[in-house]
Amino acid sequence: MFNPGATGVVAPDAAVNAVRPGAHVTAVLPPGSAREPNNTFEDASMDQDSTPLELDDAFVQDPYAVYAKLGAEGSVHRVRMPPGVPVCGGLPVWLVIGYEAVRSALADPRLSTDLNRMDGLFAQNEPDSNRRAGFSPAIASHMLNSDPPDHTRMRKLVSKAFTSRAVELLRPEIERITGELIDALSDDDAVDLLDAFAFPLPIRVICLLLGVPIEEQENFKAWSKALVSGDSPEAAAAATTEVVAYLRELIERKRRVPTDDVLAALVSAHDVDKQLTEIELVSTAYLLFVAGFETTLNALGNGTLHLLRNPDQWEALREDRSLLPGAVEEFLRLESPLKHASFRCATESLTIGDVEISAGDFVLLAIASANRDPQRFDDPHSLDVRRPTDGGHLAFGHGIHHCLGAPLARVEVRAAFGALLDEFPTMRLAADPDELRWRTSTIIRGLDSLPVRLNRR
């Protein structure tokens, strides 16, 4: 659920990664088996000295074709971000692919996520500070955009809420919320499973953690959609302003009347222990809200898509629920909720593979490539709910930025799939898979919608 640093979901990404409105959109699924790479990029030159390969909308829809072609040429490649994308459009970056290279880079202290360093570099590409609002210290001064020791200090304050023991205490409430959402689903007609189930589940859980009153949670759904849709940078910016204003007001309420939740504990860390600045307090609350739903939303949507495209795997889970924990790991591996980690920048010259990366260069780490590396995983493009889980996927990152909320995400996703399998054992896709679309993002890997026919038993 909450994935700071490992994969980099914050509202700035909604603006940073939005593909220009009106861009051509290609099909989700290439010809062949479960997303085997196609040959779209067969003629692209991969020479490091050539013009960088542009990560256009075809890449957004099918990144695996690019990874497969690049993989034959090495683990590090010069690419260019899609034109028209706010802040980083047209920006040349180093794309790191393959399991070993990505895993090593995720833990490399020479690759920084520091806010000041990153925004300073983005400013060279986008001088207009209003268009870089997602990197304003007012909302971005959190652990995702920090290096040690600040990262260590802030992560320690939040980590208590996401231990395995703390998450187990939340399991009954998560299962209750899941059951309520299942009961509210339509009895017969097709529904968008993302909108009706996968979206509200993690939002209600993160609101529970933050202590958001139930009657105020509907706003969070609207804000969340604006932040992650990628359709309108202006709408995302407006939602950001509204979220921050609400969180500041909520923080003041918790100062007046303390409550037992994560946000109240962060308020105490600021007011009593002086372990957070006011800006860090608001930014951390903002990060918890935005990052708190992205991984679960996409894991549910992506996993359901692949299960429904592979009925034998669906039936295997129906017949043997002991496979479910391993199946969740397989969903995360096969279609990682975020295909790339958040941007890094090199603090000094370093070598990855056989490529020299200069100080100040941007680096993008391809988690989705790592998780389908044929040198690490057998038959990597296929869904196998019985696949051994010792392969060590990187969907939750690695190193000091490993996903803090991984235990919570797993509980949510297991509860969700268990409920879907129980209540809708003959659920089927209600759309041609080739007509589905992936969200217009260079970071996030999630569907725009997932129409299904529930066939409630």
Short mmCIF file of C-alpha atoms in Angstrom, two decimals:
data_model
loop_
_atom_site.label_atom_id
_atom_site.label_comp_id
_atom_site.label_asym_id
_atom_site.label_seq_id
_atom_site.Cartn_x
_atom_site.Cartn_y
_atom_site.Cartn_z
CA MET A 1 0.00 0.00 0.00
CA PHE A 2 2.32 2.74 1.24
CA ASN A 3 5.39 2.63 -0.95
CA PRO A 4 7.62 5.62 -0.28
CA GLY A 5 10.88 5.68 -2.16
CA ALA A 6 10.68 2.17 -3.54
CA THR A 7 8.37 3.12 -6.34
CA GLY A 8 7.77 6.78 -5.89
CA VAL A 9 4.04 7.42 -5.98
CA VAL A 10 3.17 10.90 -4.90
CA ALA A 11 0.90 13.46 -6.44
CA PRO A 12 3.81 15.14 -8.24
CA ASP A 13 4.02 11.99 -10.33
CA ALA A 14 0.44 12.46 -11.42
CA ALA A 15 1.53 15.70 -13.02
CA VAL A 16 5.07 14.67 -13.91
CA ASN A 17 3.96 11.51 -15.65
CA ALA A 18 0.83 12.63 -17.44
CA VAL A 19 1.13 12.02 -21.16
CA ARG A 20 -0.04 14.98 -23.21
CA PRO A 21 -3.80 15.11 -23.77
CA GLY A 22 -4.83 13.65 -27.08
CA ALA A 23 -1.78 11.46 -27.48
CA HIS A 24 -2.30 8.29 -29.49
CA VAL A 25 -3.11 5.31 -27.29
CA THR A 26 -2.31 1.76 -28.34
CA ALA A 27 -3.73 -1.51 -27.07
CA VAL A 28 -2.89 -2.84 -23.64
CA LEU A 29 -2.10 -6.36 -24.74
CA PRO A 30 0.21 -7.15 -27.66
CA PRO A 31 -0.45 -10.19 -29.82
CA GLY A 32 0.49 -13.54 -28.32
CA SER A 33 0.51 -14.79 -24.75
CA ALA A 34 0.22 -12.80 -21.54
CA ARG A 35 1.99 -9.66 -22.66
CA GLU A 36 4.88 -11.15 -24.59
CA PRO A 37 6.90 -8.23 -25.96
CA ASN A 38 5.95 -7.26 -29.52
CA ASN A 39 8.31 -5.91 -32.17
CA THR A 40 7.21 -2.29 -32.17
CA PHE A 41 10.72 -1.09 -31.40
CA GLU A 42 12.60 -3.60 -33.53
CA ASP A 43 14.37 -0.96 -35.59
CA ALA A 44 15.24 1.40 -32.73
CA SER A 45 18.95 2.02 -32.36
CA MET A 46 20.31 1.17 -28.92
CA ASP A 47 23.77 2.63 -29.34
CA GLN A 48 24.63 4.71 -26.27
CA ASP A 49 26.10 7.40 -28.53
CA SER A 50 22.99 7.65 -30.73
CA THR A 51 19.95 9.85 -30.23
CA PRO A 52 18.14 8.76 -27.05
CA LEU A 53 15.14 6.51 -27.58
CA GLU A 54 11.92 8.41 -26.83
CA LEU A 55 9.62 6.75 -24.30
CA ASP A 56 6.43 7.60 -26.15
CA ASP A 57 2.86 6.49 -25.57
CA ALA A 58 3.51 3.13 -27.21
CA PHE A 59 6.00 2.53 -24.41
CA VAL A 60 3.41 3.54 -21.81
CA GLN A 61 1.03 0.92 -23.18
CA ASP A 62 3.62 -1.86 -23.67
CA PRO A 63 6.94 -1.23 -21.92
CA TYR A 64 7.99 -4.87 -22.18
CA ALA A 65 8.69 -4.58 -25.91
CA VAL A 66 11.21 -1.85 -25.16
CA TYR A 67 12.76 -3.72 -22.26
CA ALA A 68 13.18 -6.85 -24.38
CA LYS A 69 14.95 -4.98 -27.17
CA LEU A 70 17.14 -2.97 -24.84
CA GLY A 71 17.99 -6.01 -22.76
CA ALA A 72 19.90 -7.54 -25.64
CA GLU A 73 22.19 -4.50 -25.68
CA GLY A 74 23.00 -4.13 -21.99
CA SER A 75 21.52 -2.93 -18.72
CA VAL A 76 21.80 0.88 -19.07
CA HIS A 77 20.42 2.99 -21.93
CA ARG A 78 19.97 6.64 -22.76
CA VAL A 79 16.27 7.46 -23.29
CA ARG A 80 14.15 10.59 -23.47
CA MET A 81 10.98 11.25 -21.53
CA PRO A 82 7.77 11.78 -23.57
CA PRO A 83 7.43 15.29 -25.04
CA GLY A 84 4.65 17.35 -23.52
CA VAL A 85 4.93 15.75 -20.08
CA PRO A 86 5.04 18.51 -17.44
CA VAL A 87 8.40 19.08 -15.72
CA CYS A 88 10.31 16.23 -17.35
CA GLY A 89 9.01 16.21 -20.93
CA GLY A 90 11.86 15.63 -23.37
CA LEU A 91 14.32 15.13 -20.51
CA PRO A 92 17.16 12.67 -21.26
CA VAL A 93 17.59 10.03 -18.56
CA TRP A 94 19.46 6.80 -18.03
CA LEU A 95 17.10 3.81 -18.00
CA VAL A 96 18.38 0.85 -15.97
CA ILE A 97 16.88 -2.55 -16.79
CA GLY A 98 17.35 -6.15 -15.68
CA TYR A 99 17.06 -7.66 -12.23
CA GLU A 100 20.61 -7.47 -10.94
CA ALA A 101 21.30 -3.95 -12.23
CA VAL A 102 18.02 -2.54 -10.91
CA ARG A 103 18.32 -4.23 -7.52
CA SER A 104 21.85 -2.93 -7.06
CA ALA A 105 20.92 0.59 -8.16
CA LEU A 106 17.93 0.73 -5.79
CA ALA A 107 20.36 0.38 -2.88
CA ASP A 108 23.13 2.61 -4.26
CA PRO A 109 23.62 5.66 -1.99
CA ARG A 110 25.12 7.58 -4.92
CA LEU A 111 21.66 7.75 -6.50
CA SER A 112 19.80 10.45 -4.60
CA THR A 113 16.11 11.27 -4.25
CA ASP A 114 16.78 14.55 -2.37
CA LEU A 115 14.09 17.15 -3.09
CA ASN A 116 16.37 20.18 -3.47
CA ARG A 117 18.73 18.34 -5.78
CA MET A 118 15.91 16.93 -7.92
CA ASP A 119 13.94 20.16 -8.20
CA GLY A 120 17.08 22.07 -9.09
CA LEU A 121 17.69 19.71 -11.98
CA PHE A 122 14.05 19.73 -13.08
CA ALA A 123 14.21 23.54 -13.11
CA GLN A 124 16.77 23.37 -15.89
CA ASN A 125 14.20 21.54 -18.01
CA GLU A 126 11.12 23.45 -16.78
CA PRO A 127 11.98 26.96 -15.49
CA ASP A 128 8.34 27.79 -14.61
CA SER A 129 8.08 27.02 -10.88
CA ASN A 130 4.25 26.90 -11.14
CA ARG A 131 4.55 23.91 -13.44
CA ARG A 132 6.85 22.28 -10.88
CA ALA A 133 4.32 22.73 -8.08
CA GLY A 134 4.44 19.03 -7.31
CA PHE A 135 7.99 19.54 -6.07
CA SER A 136 7.15 22.48 -3.84
CA PRO A 137 8.64 21.98 -0.37
CA ALA A 138 5.16 22.65 1.04
CA ILE A 139 4.01 19.19 -0.07
CA ALA A 140 7.18 17.33 -1.08
CA SER A 141 9.36 17.56 2.04
CA HIS A 142 8.88 13.93 3.02
CA MET A 143 10.88 10.72 3.17
CA LEU A 144 10.34 9.85 -0.49
CA ASN A 145 12.29 12.95 -1.47
CA SER A 146 14.98 12.62 1.20
CA ASP A 147 18.33 10.97 1.69
CA PRO A 148 19.79 9.90 5.04
CA PRO A 149 19.83 11.17 7.72
CA ASP A 150 16.54 13.01 7.08
CA HIS A 151 15.04 9.96 5.40
CA THR A 152 16.00 7.79 8.36
CA ARG A 153 14.48 10.21 10.86
CA MET A 154 11.15 10.56 9.04
CA ARG A 155 10.81 6.89 8.15
CA LYS A 156 11.33 5.88 11.77
CA LEU A 157 8.42 8.07 12.86
CA VAL A 158 6.01 6.41 10.43
CA SER A 159 7.30 2.83 10.51
CA LYS A 160 5.56 1.85 13.76
CA ALA A 161 2.19 1.98 12.00
CA PHE A 162 3.28 -0.50 9.34
CA THR A 163 4.92 -3.31 11.28
CA SER A 164 3.52 -6.80 10.73
CA ARG A 165 2.10 -6.76 14.26
CA ALA A 166 0.37 -3.41 13.75
CA VAL A 167 -1.05 -4.55 10.42
CA GLU A 168 -2.43 -7.76 11.94
CA LEU A 169 -4.39 -5.62 14.38
CA LEU A 170 -5.94 -3.87 11.39
CA ARG A 171 -6.90 -7.08 9.58
CA PRO A 172 -10.45 -7.35 11.04
CA GLU A 173 -11.23 -3.76 10.03
CA ILE A 174 -9.78 -4.29 6.56
CA GLU A 175 -11.89 -7.41 6.12
CA ARG A 176 -14.98 -5.52 7.33
CA ILE A 177 -14.38 -2.71 4.82
CA THR A 178 -13.78 -5.28 2.08
CA GLY A 179 -17.05 -7.03 2.90
CA GLU A 180 -19.02 -3.79 2.82
CA LEU A 181 -17.65 -2.91 -0.60
CA ILE A 182 -18.37 -6.40 -1.93
CA ASP A 183 -21.96 -6.19 -0.66
CA ALA A 184 -22.40 -2.84 -2.38
CA LEU A 185 -21.41 -4.15 -5.81
CA SER A 186 -24.08 -4.56 -8.47
CA ASP A 187 -25.88 -7.91 -8.59
CA ASP A 188 -25.95 -8.47 -12.30
CA ASP A 189 -24.71 -5.88 -14.79
CA ALA A 190 -21.10 -5.13 -15.66
CA VAL A 191 -19.21 -2.81 -13.32
CA ASP A 192 -15.85 -1.10 -13.43
CA LEU A 193 -14.08 -3.06 -10.72
CA LEU A 194 -11.51 -0.31 -10.24
CA ASP A 195 -14.04 2.40 -9.58
CA ALA A 196 -16.42 0.27 -7.53
CA PHE A 197 -13.96 -1.79 -5.48
CA ALA A 198 -10.21 -1.46 -6.05
CA PHE A 199 -10.23 2.33 -5.63
CA PRO A 200 -12.38 2.78 -2.50
CA LEU A 201 -10.80 -0.09 -0.54
CA PRO A 202 -7.32 1.41 -0.02
CA ILE A 203 -8.73 4.91 0.32
CA ARG A 204 -10.94 3.83 3.20
CA VAL A 205 -8.01 2.04 4.83
CA ILE A 206 -5.65 5.02 4.57
CA CYS A 207 -8.41 7.29 5.87
CA LEU A 208 -8.73 4.92 8.82
CA LEU A 209 -5.00 5.24 9.50
CA LEU A 210 -5.07 9.01 9.18
CA GLY A 211 -8.16 9.35 11.34
CA VAL A 212 -10.34 10.91 8.63
CA PRO A 213 -14.00 10.89 9.71
CA ILE A 214 -16.19 8.61 7.59
CA GLU A 215 -18.44 11.46 6.51
CA GLU A 216 -15.42 13.29 5.03
CA GLN A 217 -13.95 10.37 3.11
CA GLU A 218 -15.93 10.90 -0.10
CA ASN A 219 -13.78 13.93 -0.89
CA PHE A 220 -10.72 11.72 -0.81
CA LYS A 221 -12.05 9.56 -3.60
CA ALA A 222 -12.57 12.56 -5.88
CA TRP A 223 -9.16 14.01 -5.02
CA SER A 224 -7.46 10.67 -5.55
CA LYS A 225 -8.96 10.25 -9.00
CA ALA A 226 -7.82 13.68 -10.06
CA LEU A 227 -4.31 13.04 -8.75
CA VAL A 228 -3.74 9.70 -10.45
CA SER A 229 -5.74 9.91 -13.67
CA GLY A 230 -3.07 11.72 -15.66
CA ASP A 231 -5.82 13.32 -17.77
CA SER A 232 -5.41 16.88 -16.55
CA PRO A 233 -2.37 18.41 -14.84
CA GLU A 234 -4.60 21.36 -13.95
CA ALA A 235 -7.12 19.13 -12.18
CA ALA A 236 -4.29 17.35 -10.37
CA ALA A 237 -2.87 20.70 -9.22
CA ALA A 238 -6.29 21.83 -7.98
CA ALA A 239 -6.78 18.56 -6.12
CA THR A 240 -3.35 18.90 -4.54
CA THR A 241 -4.26 22.34 -3.22
CA GLU A 242 -7.52 21.03 -1.76
CA VAL A 243 -5.90 17.99 -0.16
CA VAL A 244 -3.19 20.05 1.49
CA ALA A 245 -5.74 22.58 2.80
CA TYR A 246 -7.84 19.74 4.23
CA LEU A 247 -4.84 18.01 5.84
CA ARG A 248 -3.72 21.24 7.48
CA GLU A 249 -7.20 21.73 8.90
CA LEU A 250 -7.30 18.09 10.05
CA ILE A 251 -3.91 18.49 11.74
CA GLU A 252 -5.25 21.49 13.65
CA ARG A 253 -8.28 19.47 14.76
CA LYS A 254 -6.00 16.74 16.10
CA ARG A 255 -4.02 19.34 18.00
CA ARG A 256 -7.19 20.44 19.72
CA VAL A 257 -8.61 16.95 20.24
CA PRO A 258 -5.94 14.22 20.09
CA THR A 259 -6.96 10.91 18.54
CA ASP A 260 -5.41 7.45 18.26
CA ASP A 261 -4.15 7.28 14.66
CA VAL A 262 -1.02 7.76 12.56
CA LEU A 263 -1.61 11.44 11.83
CA ALA A 264 -2.12 12.26 15.51
CA ALA A 265 1.16 10.50 16.28
CA LEU A 266 2.93 12.62 13.65
CA VAL A 267 1.38 15.77 15.14
CA SER A 268 2.83 14.75 18.50
CA ALA A 269 6.22 14.11 16.86
CA HIS A 270 6.14 17.72 15.71
CA ASP A 271 4.54 19.45 18.67
CA VAL A 272 6.02 17.49 21.57
CA ASP A 273 9.17 15.74 20.41
CA LYS A 274 10.26 18.31 17.78
CA GLN A 275 11.18 15.48 15.39
CA LEU A 276 9.35 16.96 12.40
CA THR A 277 9.12 20.46 11.03
CA GLU A 278 5.67 21.82 10.21
CA ILE A 279 6.39 21.49 6.50
CA GLU A 280 7.55 17.89 6.97
CA LEU A 281 4.41 17.12 8.97
CA VAL A 282 2.07 18.31 6.21
CA SER A 283 4.20 16.72 3.48
CA THR A 284 4.28 13.36 5.27
CA ALA A 285 0.52 13.41 5.74
CA TYR A 286 0.18 14.21 2.05
CA LEU A 287 2.51 11.35 1.09
CA LEU A 288 0.62 8.90 3.30
CA PHE A 289 -2.63 9.86 1.61
CA VAL A 290 -1.44 9.67 -1.99
CA ALA A 291 0.97 6.76 -1.72
CA GLY A 292 -1.43 4.95 0.56
CA PHE A 293 -3.76 3.78 -2.19
CA GLU A 294 -1.71 3.53 -5.39
CA THR A 295 -0.02 0.16 -4.91
CA THR A 296 -3.15 -1.62 -3.69
CA LEU A 297 -5.32 -0.12 -6.43
CA ASN A 298 -2.99 -1.27 -9.20
CA ALA A 299 -2.17 -4.64 -7.64
CA LEU A 300 -5.88 -5.44 -7.49
CA GLY A 301 -6.61 -4.23 -11.01
CA ASN A 302 -3.56 -5.78 -12.65
CA GLY A 303 -3.91 -9.07 -10.80
CA THR A 304 -7.60 -9.37 -11.64
CA LEU A 305 -6.92 -8.70 -15.32
CA HIS A 306 -4.33 -11.45 -15.53
CA LEU A 307 -6.44 -13.91 -13.56
CA LEU A 308 -9.45 -13.37 -15.80
CA ARG A 309 -7.26 -13.77 -18.88
CA ASN A 310 -6.03 -17.07 -17.45
CA PRO A 311 -9.14 -18.98 -16.26
CA ASP A 312 -7.08 -21.99 -15.23
CA GLN A 313 -5.22 -19.82 -12.71
CA TRP A 314 -8.51 -18.38 -11.42
CA GLU A 315 -9.85 -21.88 -10.94
CA ALA A 316 -6.67 -22.98 -9.17
CA LEU A 317 -7.16 -20.21 -6.59
CA ARG A 318 -10.85 -21.03 -6.20
CA GLU A 319 -10.02 -24.63 -5.44
CA ASP A 320 -7.03 -24.04 -3.18
CA ARG A 321 -6.93 -20.81 -1.15
CA SER A 322 -3.58 -21.79 0.34
CA LEU A 323 -2.16 -20.58 -2.99
CA LEU A 324 -3.41 -17.03 -2.42
CA PRO A 325 -0.38 -15.56 -0.58
CA GLY A 326 1.97 -16.79 -3.29
CA ALA A 327 -0.46 -15.66 -5.99
CA VAL A 328 -0.39 -12.11 -4.63
CA GLU A 329 3.41 -12.13 -4.94
CA GLU A 330 3.01 -13.38 -8.50
CA PHE A 331 0.59 -10.54 -9.36
CA LEU A 332 3.10 -8.03 -7.98
CA ARG A 333 5.90 -9.60 -9.99
CA LEU A 334 4.10 -10.06 -13.30
CA GLU A 335 2.49 -6.62 -13.53
CA SER A 336 4.18 -4.46 -10.93
CA PRO A 337 1.94 -1.59 -9.73
CA LEU A 338 4.66 0.82 -10.73
CA LYS A 339 6.93 0.02 -13.61
CA HIS A 340 9.66 2.45 -12.57
CA ALA A 341 11.03 3.71 -9.29
CA SER A 342 10.93 7.44 -8.65
CA PHE A 343 13.60 9.53 -10.34
CA ARG A 344 17.10 9.37 -8.93
CA CYS A 345 20.00 11.62 -9.66
CA ALA A 346 23.67 10.74 -9.53
CA THR A 347 25.55 12.60 -6.79
CA GLU A 348 28.85 11.58 -8.34
CA SER A 349 30.08 9.77 -11.42
CA LEU A 350 29.41 6.05 -11.26
CA THR A 351 29.39 3.02 -13.52
CA ILE A 352 26.39 0.72 -13.92
CA GLY A 353 27.07 -2.23 -16.16
CA ASP A 354 29.57 -0.88 -18.65
CA VAL A 355 28.06 2.62 -18.81
CA GLU A 356 29.55 5.69 -17.13
CA ILE A 357 26.86 7.92 -15.59
CA SER A 358 27.94 11.48 -14.86
CA ALA A 359 27.21 13.39 -11.68
CA GLY A 360 23.91 15.24 -12.02
CA ASP A 361 22.40 12.82 -14.53
CA PHE A 362 18.88 11.53 -14.00
CA VAL A 363 18.42 7.76 -13.57
CA LEU A 364 15.19 5.77 -13.98
CA LEU A 365 15.10 2.23 -12.55
CA ALA A 366 12.82 -0.20 -14.40
CA ILE A 367 11.23 -2.37 -11.72
CA ALA A 368 8.89 -3.97 -14.26
CA SER A 369 11.88 -5.03 -16.35
CA ALA A 370 13.58 -6.55 -13.32
CA ASN A 371 10.47 -8.52 -12.41
CA ARG A 372 10.29 -10.09 -15.86
CA ASP A 373 13.99 -10.73 -16.30
CA PRO A 374 14.31 -14.21 -17.91
CA GLN A 375 17.67 -14.64 -16.20
CA ARG A 376 15.88 -14.41 -12.85
CA PHE A 377 12.42 -15.88 -13.51
CA ASP A 378 11.42 -18.86 -15.66
CA ASP A 379 8.79 -18.07 -18.29
CA PRO A 380 8.63 -14.51 -16.90
CA HIS A 381 5.71 -13.25 -19.02
CA SER A 382 3.32 -15.94 -17.79
CA LEU A 383 1.06 -15.95 -14.73
CA ASP A 384 1.72 -18.91 -12.45
CA VAL A 385 0.01 -18.80 -9.07
CA ARG A 386 2.11 -21.79 -8.02
CA ARG A 387 5.41 -20.07 -8.83
CA PRO A 388 7.91 -20.33 -5.96
CA THR A 389 8.17 -17.03 -4.10
CA ASP A 390 11.91 -17.22 -3.51
CA GLY A 391 12.68 -15.28 -6.69
CA GLY A 392 12.56 -12.01 -4.80
CA HIS A 393 10.53 -9.61 -6.96
CA LEU A 394 11.26 -5.90 -6.63
CA ALA A 395 7.71 -4.54 -6.71
CA PHE A 396 8.26 -3.15 -3.20
CA GLY A 397 11.75 -1.90 -3.96
CA HIS A 398 14.98 -2.73 -2.20
CA GLY A 399 17.42 -1.10 0.19
CA ILE A 400 16.66 1.75 2.56
CA HIS A 401 13.64 2.76 0.48
CA HIS A 402 12.02 -0.68 0.56
CA CYS A 403 8.27 -0.27 0.78
CA LEU A 404 7.28 0.63 4.31
CA GLY A 405 3.69 -0.45 3.76
CA ALA A 406 4.34 -3.81 2.11
CA PRO A 407 2.74 -5.79 4.99
CA LEU A 408 -0.42 -3.66 4.80
CA ALA A 409 -0.60 -3.90 1.00
CA ARG A 410 -0.39 -7.68 1.18
CA VAL A 411 -3.18 -7.92 3.76
CA GLU A 412 -5.44 -5.66 1.69
CA VAL A 413 -4.82 -7.48 -1.58
CA ARG A 414 -5.24 -10.95 -0.04
CA ALA A 415 -8.47 -9.90 1.64
CA ALA A 416 -9.76 -8.41 -1.61
CA PHE A 417 -9.02 -11.43 -3.78
CA GLY A 418 -10.35 -13.82 -1.18
CA ALA A 419 -13.64 -11.91 -1.12
CA LEU A 420 -13.88 -11.72 -4.91
CA LEU A 421 -13.25 -15.45 -5.28
CA ASP A 422 -15.87 -16.23 -2.61
CA GLU A 423 -18.61 -13.96 -3.84
CA PHE A 424 -18.05 -13.94 -7.62
CA PRO A 425 -16.57 -17.33 -8.54
CA THR A 426 -17.62 -16.98 -12.19
CA MET A 427 -16.62 -13.34 -12.66
CA ARG A 428 -15.48 -12.59 -16.20
CA LEU A 429 -14.12 -9.66 -18.18
CA ALA A 430 -16.85 -7.50 -19.72
CA ALA A 431 -14.59 -5.97 -22.37
CA ASP A 432 -12.16 -7.10 -25.01
CA PRO A 433 -8.73 -7.04 -23.34
CA ASP A 434 -7.34 -5.35 -26.45
CA GLU A 435 -9.65 -2.40 -25.81
CA LEU A 436 -8.41 -1.77 -22.28
CA ARG A 437 -5.90 1.01 -21.75
CA TRP A 438 -3.11 1.63 -19.29
CA ARG A 439 -2.99 4.95 -17.48
CA THR A 440 -0.91 7.59 -19.18
CA SER A 441 2.11 7.50 -16.92
CA THR A 442 5.79 6.74 -17.24
CA ILE A 443 5.95 5.60 -13.60
CA ILE A 444 2.61 4.02 -12.69
CA ARG A 445 1.43 0.72 -14.17
CA GLY A 446 -2.32 0.63 -13.79
CA LEU A 447 -5.43 0.35 -15.93
CA ASP A 448 -7.77 3.21 -16.74
CA SER A 449 -10.73 0.92 -16.07
CA LEU A 450 -11.53 -2.77 -15.66
CA PRO A 451 -15.09 -3.68 -16.77
CA VAL A 452 -16.16 -7.05 -15.40
CA ARG A 453 -19.35 -9.07 -15.26
CA LEU A 454 -19.69 -10.20 -11.66
CA ASN A 455 -22.13 -13.09 -12.12
CA ARG A 456 -22.90 -13.06 -8.42
CA ARG A 457 -23.61 -16.60 -7.26
#
